Short mmCIF file of C-alpha atoms in Angstrom, two decimals:
data_model
loop_
_atom_site.label_atom_id
_atom_site.label_comp_id
_atom_site.label_asym_id
_atom_site.label_seq_id
_atom_site.Cartn_x
_atom_site.Cartn_y
_atom_site.Cartn_z
CA UNK A 159 62.51 138.44 63.17
CA UNK A 160 64.17 141.23 61.15
CA UNK A 161 64.30 141.43 57.38
CA UNK A 162 68.01 140.69 57.49
CA UNK A 163 67.47 137.62 59.69
CA UNK A 164 64.80 136.32 57.32
CA UNK A 165 67.09 136.84 54.32
CA UNK A 166 70.14 135.19 55.81
CA UNK A 167 68.40 132.04 57.08
CA UNK A 168 70.88 129.64 58.69
CA UNK A 169 73.77 132.11 58.88
CA UNK A 170 74.72 132.97 62.50
CA UNK A 171 72.51 135.65 64.05
CA UNK A 172 75.59 137.63 65.06
CA UNK A 173 77.03 137.68 61.52
CA UNK A 174 77.09 141.00 59.71
CA UNK A 175 78.90 139.72 56.60
CA UNK A 176 77.25 139.26 53.25
CA UNK A 177 76.42 135.67 52.20
CA UNK A 178 79.00 134.11 49.88
CA UNK A 179 78.87 131.43 47.19
CA UNK A 180 80.23 129.00 49.78
CA UNK A 181 77.22 129.76 52.00
CA UNK A 182 74.91 129.12 49.04
CA UNK A 183 76.68 125.82 48.28
CA UNK A 184 76.27 124.64 51.90
CA UNK A 185 72.62 125.70 52.01
CA UNK A 186 71.80 123.99 48.70
CA UNK A 187 73.93 120.91 49.41
CA UNK A 188 75.89 121.23 46.18
CA UNK A 189 79.46 121.94 45.20
CA UNK A 190 80.90 125.44 44.97
CA UNK A 191 81.53 124.80 41.26
CA UNK A 192 77.82 124.13 40.69
CA UNK A 193 76.90 127.41 42.39
CA UNK A 194 79.46 129.24 40.24
CA UNK A 195 77.98 127.75 37.08
CA UNK A 196 74.45 128.78 38.05
CA UNK A 197 75.50 132.29 39.10
CA UNK A 198 77.41 132.80 35.85
CA UNK A 199 74.56 131.30 33.80
CA UNK A 200 76.73 128.54 32.37
CA UNK A 201 75.14 125.53 30.63
CA UNK A 202 75.28 121.86 31.64
CA UNK A 203 73.60 122.18 35.04
CA UNK A 204 70.63 119.90 35.71
CA UNK A 205 67.34 121.79 36.05
CA UNK A 206 66.73 120.35 39.54
CA UNK A 207 70.16 121.49 40.76
CA UNK A 208 69.76 124.90 39.15
CA UNK A 209 66.40 125.36 40.90
CA UNK A 210 67.88 124.28 44.25
CA UNK A 211 70.74 126.77 43.94
CA UNK A 212 68.42 129.60 42.87
CA UNK A 213 66.15 128.90 45.85
CA UNK A 214 69.16 129.09 48.20
CA UNK A 215 70.33 132.33 46.54
CA UNK A 216 66.90 133.84 47.12
CA UNK A 217 66.67 132.56 50.71
CA UNK A 218 70.10 133.82 51.71
CA UNK A 219 69.89 137.09 49.79
CA UNK A 220 73.14 136.37 47.95
CA UNK A 221 74.24 138.93 45.36
CA UNK A 222 77.12 138.38 43.00
CA UNK A 223 80.06 140.74 43.37
CA UNK A 224 80.15 142.18 39.85
CA UNK A 225 83.55 143.80 40.34
CA UNK A 226 85.12 140.52 41.45
CA UNK A 227 83.48 138.70 38.54
CA UNK A 228 84.95 141.20 36.08
CA UNK A 229 88.41 140.91 37.61
CA UNK A 230 88.19 137.11 37.46
CA UNK A 231 87.53 137.40 33.72
CA UNK A 232 90.59 139.61 33.35
CA UNK A 233 88.59 142.81 32.99
CA UNK A 234 89.38 146.07 34.73
CA UNK A 235 87.66 147.51 37.80
CA UNK A 236 84.02 148.24 37.08
CA UNK A 237 83.39 151.96 36.55
CA UNK A 238 79.93 153.43 36.08
CA UNK A 239 79.14 156.85 34.69
CA UNK A 240 76.39 159.18 35.89
CA UNK A 241 75.32 162.01 33.58
CA UNK A 242 72.77 164.44 34.99
CA UNK A 243 71.46 167.93 34.52
CA UNK A 244 72.99 169.94 37.38
CA UNK A 245 74.58 168.52 40.52
CA UNK A 246 74.02 171.83 42.35
CA UNK A 247 70.30 170.97 42.40
CA UNK A 248 69.48 169.02 45.56
CA UNK A 249 67.69 166.27 43.64
CA UNK A 250 70.79 165.55 41.58
CA UNK A 251 73.21 165.71 44.50
CA UNK A 252 71.03 163.24 46.42
CA UNK A 253 70.79 161.02 43.34
CA UNK A 254 74.58 161.08 42.89
CA UNK A 255 75.14 160.07 46.53
CA UNK A 256 72.57 157.28 46.24
CA UNK A 257 74.08 155.94 42.98
CA UNK A 258 77.51 155.98 44.58
CA UNK A 259 76.21 154.05 47.61
CA UNK A 260 74.39 151.49 45.44
CA UNK A 261 77.48 151.04 43.24
CA UNK A 262 79.71 150.56 46.27
CA UNK A 263 77.75 147.40 47.10
CA UNK A 264 79.27 145.98 43.90
CA UNK A 265 82.70 147.56 44.58
CA UNK A 266 82.19 149.72 41.50
CA UNK A 267 83.47 153.26 41.02
CA UNK A 268 81.29 156.13 39.79
CA UNK A 269 82.30 159.15 37.71
CA UNK A 270 79.93 162.12 37.43
CA UNK A 271 79.19 164.79 34.90
CA UNK A 272 76.64 167.66 34.75
CA UNK A 273 75.44 169.01 31.41
CA UNK A 274 73.74 172.09 32.88
CA UNK A 275 70.68 172.00 30.60
CA UNK A 276 72.82 171.83 27.44
CA UNK A 277 72.04 168.82 25.17
CA UNK A 278 75.34 169.38 23.34
CA UNK A 279 77.27 169.11 26.60
CA UNK A 280 75.22 166.05 27.54
CA UNK A 281 76.30 164.30 24.34
CA UNK A 282 79.92 165.40 24.84
CA UNK A 283 79.94 163.94 28.39
CA UNK A 284 78.45 160.63 27.29
CA UNK A 285 80.83 160.22 24.37
CA UNK A 286 83.85 161.32 26.43
CA UNK A 287 83.08 158.76 29.14
CA UNK A 288 82.53 156.08 26.49
CA UNK A 289 85.85 156.77 24.72
CA UNK A 290 87.60 156.62 28.11
CA UNK A 291 86.34 153.10 28.73
CA UNK A 292 83.21 153.81 30.78
CA UNK A 293 80.78 151.50 29.02
CA UNK A 294 77.97 151.52 31.59
CA UNK A 295 76.06 154.78 32.09
CA UNK A 296 73.15 156.07 34.13
CA UNK A 297 71.73 159.14 32.39
CA UNK A 298 69.11 161.71 33.38
CA UNK A 299 68.30 162.69 29.78
CA UNK A 300 67.63 166.15 28.43
CA UNK A 301 64.58 166.80 26.25
CA UNK A 302 66.72 166.43 23.10
CA UNK A 303 66.58 163.45 20.73
CA UNK A 304 68.81 160.57 21.89
CA UNK A 305 68.60 158.45 18.76
CA UNK A 306 72.33 158.96 18.21
CA UNK A 307 73.02 156.58 21.12
CA UNK A 308 72.11 153.70 18.80
CA UNK A 309 75.50 154.29 17.14
CA UNK A 310 77.20 152.98 20.31
CA UNK A 311 76.04 149.37 20.34
CA UNK A 312 78.41 148.32 23.13
CA UNK A 313 77.32 151.12 25.48
CA UNK A 314 74.97 149.97 28.26
CA UNK A 315 72.67 152.79 29.35
CA UNK A 316 69.91 153.10 31.93
CA UNK A 317 67.87 156.31 31.99
CA UNK A 318 66.60 157.76 35.24
CA UNK A 319 63.68 160.10 36.01
CA UNK A 320 62.85 160.69 32.34
CA UNK A 321 62.10 158.66 29.22
CA UNK A 322 64.60 159.56 26.47
CA UNK A 323 63.29 160.90 23.20
CA UNK A 324 64.19 159.03 20.01
CA UNK A 325 65.00 155.64 21.58
CA UNK A 326 62.49 152.82 21.24
CA UNK A 327 64.37 150.26 23.33
CA UNK A 328 65.63 151.85 26.53
CA UNK A 329 65.77 150.78 30.16
CA UNK A 330 64.20 153.50 32.31
CA UNK A 331 63.71 153.97 36.05
CA UNK A 332 61.08 156.64 36.56
CA UNK A 333 58.84 158.06 39.22
CA UNK A 334 55.08 157.65 39.17
CA UNK A 335 54.84 161.23 37.93
CA UNK A 336 51.24 161.17 36.75
CA UNK A 337 50.09 159.85 40.11
CA UNK A 338 52.19 162.45 41.92
CA UNK A 339 50.77 165.35 39.89
CA UNK A 340 47.27 164.06 40.38
CA UNK A 341 47.72 163.50 44.14
CA UNK A 342 49.06 167.03 44.64
CA UNK A 343 46.18 168.60 42.73
CA UNK A 344 43.53 166.40 44.35
CA UNK A 345 44.87 167.44 47.75
CA UNK A 346 44.41 171.11 46.90
CA UNK A 347 40.96 170.46 45.43
CA UNK A 348 39.95 168.62 48.60
CA UNK A 349 40.87 171.75 50.55
CA UNK A 350 38.34 173.77 48.57
CA UNK A 351 40.62 175.32 45.93
CA UNK A 352 39.42 175.70 42.35
CA UNK A 353 41.88 178.30 40.98
CA UNK A 354 45.04 176.16 41.03
CA UNK A 355 48.09 177.37 39.12
CA UNK A 356 50.71 175.06 37.61
CA UNK A 357 54.40 176.09 37.66
CA UNK A 358 56.61 173.83 35.52
CA UNK A 359 59.86 173.81 33.61
CA UNK A 360 60.49 172.06 30.25
CA UNK A 361 57.24 170.38 29.16
CA UNK A 362 59.28 168.42 26.60
CA UNK A 363 60.79 166.39 29.45
CA UNK A 364 58.66 163.30 30.10
CA UNK A 365 58.58 163.67 33.90
CA UNK A 366 57.37 167.28 33.73
CA UNK A 367 54.86 166.39 31.04
CA UNK A 368 53.47 163.53 33.15
CA UNK A 369 53.18 165.64 36.31
CA UNK A 370 51.27 168.25 34.33
CA UNK A 371 49.06 165.47 32.96
CA UNK A 372 48.28 164.38 36.51
CA UNK A 373 47.34 167.97 37.34
CA UNK A 374 44.96 168.16 34.38
CA UNK A 375 43.45 164.74 35.12
CA UNK A 376 42.63 165.79 38.69
CA UNK A 377 40.98 169.01 37.55
CA UNK A 378 38.96 167.19 34.92
CA UNK A 379 37.83 164.52 37.38
CA UNK A 380 36.66 167.27 39.76
CA UNK A 381 34.77 169.07 37.00
CA UNK A 382 37.07 172.08 37.20
CA UNK A 383 37.98 173.76 33.93
CA UNK A 384 41.73 174.06 33.35
CA UNK A 385 42.62 177.72 32.84
CA UNK A 386 45.69 178.21 30.62
CA UNK A 387 46.15 181.64 32.16
CA UNK A 388 47.18 179.83 35.36
CA UNK A 389 49.79 177.60 33.66
CA UNK A 390 53.43 178.70 33.55
CA UNK A 391 55.83 176.58 31.48
CA UNK A 392 59.55 176.67 30.82
CA UNK A 393 60.74 178.34 34.05
CA UNK A 394 63.93 176.87 35.53
CA UNK A 395 65.30 179.55 37.84
CA UNK A 396 63.65 180.23 41.26
CA UNK A 397 63.92 183.99 40.63
CA UNK A 398 61.91 183.66 37.41
CA UNK A 399 59.40 181.48 39.26
CA UNK A 400 59.10 184.18 41.93
CA UNK A 401 58.32 186.76 39.26
CA UNK A 402 55.67 184.53 37.64
CA UNK A 403 54.02 183.80 40.99
CA UNK A 404 53.76 187.54 41.65
CA UNK A 405 52.34 188.11 38.18
CA UNK A 406 49.66 185.45 38.73
CA UNK A 407 48.73 186.81 42.15
CA UNK A 408 48.21 190.24 40.55
CA UNK A 409 45.56 188.88 38.15
CA UNK A 410 41.99 190.11 38.55
CA UNK A 411 41.00 186.53 39.35
CA UNK A 412 44.21 185.14 40.91
CA UNK A 413 44.94 181.54 41.87
CA UNK A 414 44.38 180.50 45.47
CA UNK A 415 46.80 177.58 45.20
CA UNK A 416 49.90 176.44 43.29
CA UNK A 417 51.33 173.11 42.20
CA UNK A 418 55.08 173.25 41.53
CA UNK A 419 56.51 170.42 39.42
CA UNK A 420 59.99 170.46 41.01
CA UNK A 421 61.93 171.69 44.04
CA UNK A 422 63.28 174.80 42.28
CA UNK A 423 59.75 175.96 41.56
CA UNK A 424 58.81 175.37 45.21
CA UNK A 425 61.72 177.53 46.31
CA UNK A 426 60.64 180.22 43.84
CA UNK A 427 57.17 180.23 45.38
CA UNK A 428 58.69 180.66 48.85
CA UNK A 429 60.74 183.62 47.57
CA UNK A 430 57.65 185.25 46.07
CA UNK A 431 55.53 184.89 49.20
CA UNK A 432 58.11 186.63 51.39
CA UNK A 433 57.13 189.88 49.70
CA UNK A 434 53.39 189.29 49.38
CA UNK A 435 50.45 189.68 51.77
CA UNK A 436 48.58 186.76 50.14
CA UNK A 437 48.90 183.29 51.59
CA UNK A 438 47.98 180.82 48.85
CA UNK A 439 48.26 177.08 49.35
CA UNK A 440 50.98 175.22 47.46
CA UNK A 441 52.32 171.71 46.96
CA UNK A 442 55.71 170.92 45.45
CA UNK A 443 56.98 167.83 43.63
CA UNK A 444 60.36 166.80 45.20
CA UNK A 445 61.21 167.05 48.86
CA UNK A 446 64.11 169.27 49.91
CA UNK A 447 66.23 169.70 53.02
CA UNK A 448 64.49 172.67 54.67
CA UNK A 449 60.95 171.91 53.55
CA UNK A 450 59.88 171.16 57.13
CA UNK A 451 61.56 174.24 58.65
CA UNK A 452 59.35 176.92 57.10
CA UNK A 453 56.10 178.07 58.68
CA UNK A 454 54.00 176.54 57.35
CA UNK A 455 56.11 173.59 56.27
CA UNK A 456 56.09 172.78 52.58
CA UNK A 457 53.68 170.03 51.55
CA UNK A 458 55.45 167.86 48.98
CA UNK A 459 55.22 164.80 46.78
CA UNK A 460 58.24 162.75 47.77
CA UNK A 461 59.87 159.41 46.89
CA UNK A 462 62.80 157.23 47.87
CA UNK A 463 65.88 158.42 45.95
CA UNK A 464 67.83 155.38 47.17
CA UNK A 465 65.19 153.15 45.54
CA UNK A 466 65.58 155.10 42.31
CA UNK A 467 69.37 154.69 42.39
CA UNK A 468 69.42 151.02 43.38
CA UNK A 469 66.96 150.14 40.64
CA UNK A 470 69.10 151.92 38.04
CA UNK A 471 72.32 150.23 39.18
CA UNK A 472 70.64 146.82 39.24
CA UNK A 473 69.34 147.25 35.67
CA UNK A 474 72.76 148.44 34.54
CA UNK A 475 74.60 145.47 36.02
CA UNK A 476 72.06 142.90 34.83
CA UNK A 477 71.36 143.67 31.15
CA UNK A 478 68.41 141.97 29.48
CA UNK A 479 66.85 141.80 26.06
CA UNK A 480 64.07 144.25 25.46
CA UNK A 481 63.35 147.54 27.22
CA UNK A 482 62.55 147.46 30.94
CA UNK A 483 60.56 150.01 32.93
CA UNK A 484 60.73 150.41 36.69
CA UNK A 485 58.25 152.82 38.29
CA UNK A 486 59.15 154.13 41.75
CA UNK A 487 56.14 155.02 43.94
CA UNK A 488 55.52 158.51 45.31
CA UNK A 489 53.65 159.79 48.36
CA UNK A 490 52.17 163.10 49.45
CA UNK A 491 53.53 164.52 52.71
CA UNK A 492 51.31 167.20 54.29
CA UNK A 493 53.26 169.79 56.27
CA UNK A 494 50.99 172.83 56.17
CA UNK A 495 51.44 174.77 52.93
CA UNK A 496 49.08 172.49 51.04
CA UNK A 497 46.45 172.73 53.75
CA UNK A 498 45.97 176.51 53.68
CA UNK A 499 42.26 177.11 52.90
CA UNK A 500 41.12 179.42 50.10
CA UNK A 501 40.29 182.98 51.17
#
C-alpha cells in the first residue's frame, strides 16, 4: 500500500483528487457544518465529535484550502512574500522554487525579493511588501539586528535557514547545522586528515556559526587541536575563496583537507584546484547541480530543500503562540572529494 493510499483511506483507489470537507464529513459520520466548525476552530462542538472529525482529518490527509478560507471571509487572495539574500545563488533559487510549489498547494501567490547582502535593502524589501498588503513573509535573515520587526505587530514572519538576531519570539525553520559541520569534519578525520581547514562566510550568521561549531566539536572529540591559521572567515565570493585556498596550500605546514560551509566556498575550492598540483580532500555544505559531474565528485552535506520550504509555509499559514523551531535533518553524501587520503 502506498503512502497516498494509506492517507486517503476509503477514497477510491483511482482518485487523484485531494480529500474535501465533504469526504471528512462522510468518514466521520457528521454533518458538513460540524466539520467546518472544527476546521475553523469554532466553539460549541462536543469534544467527542471534535475528536471524531480530527481523527478523520488525520486519516484522510485533509488540508484546509487557506486561499478559499480567506476568500470566504471576504479577504483577498493570499499572497506570501519571500525575502532572501541572493536568488542567483543556487540555494536561494531552489528555495524560491520550493516555496512557490508549497504555496501553490494552498493556492497562494508568492512575491520574491533579494537583498544582496545589504541589511538596509533587506529592511526596505520587508517594509515595502508589508505596506503593499503582504502580511505573511518568509525571510532568510541577514546578520543584522531584526528587533525593529516588533514594530509591525500584524506582520506574520517565519525565518528560514538562520535565527534572526534581536528577536526573542520568532518562528524558525533551520537545518541541523551543527550536526552537518560535525559530520563533514568527522568524515575527513576518519580518512586520516588532521590538518583540516575551514572556509566560511559571515560568522555572525547563525547557520555559519553553527557549522563552524560542528567543525570545532569534531576536532576536539578527536583530540586534534584547532589551528586558527587554517580558518578563513568572511569570504563570500568564489574568487576570493580560490585565493585563500591557494594561500593556505602555500603554507609551510598546509592543510590536507578543507570543509566549506556553503556551495560558493565549494566552487571556490574547485577553482583553486584547477591551477594547483595538490589534491587535498574537501567536503562542502550544500549540494549543487554539478557536484556529481566533477572528477572526483564533490562530497557534500545535503538536505531536502522542499522539506525546508513546506515547513516554513506550514508555520506561516498556521500561526501559534510562542516561538516554534523546526530542525530539518542533513546527510553526508560521499562522491569522492571527501575520500581523498592525506599525502
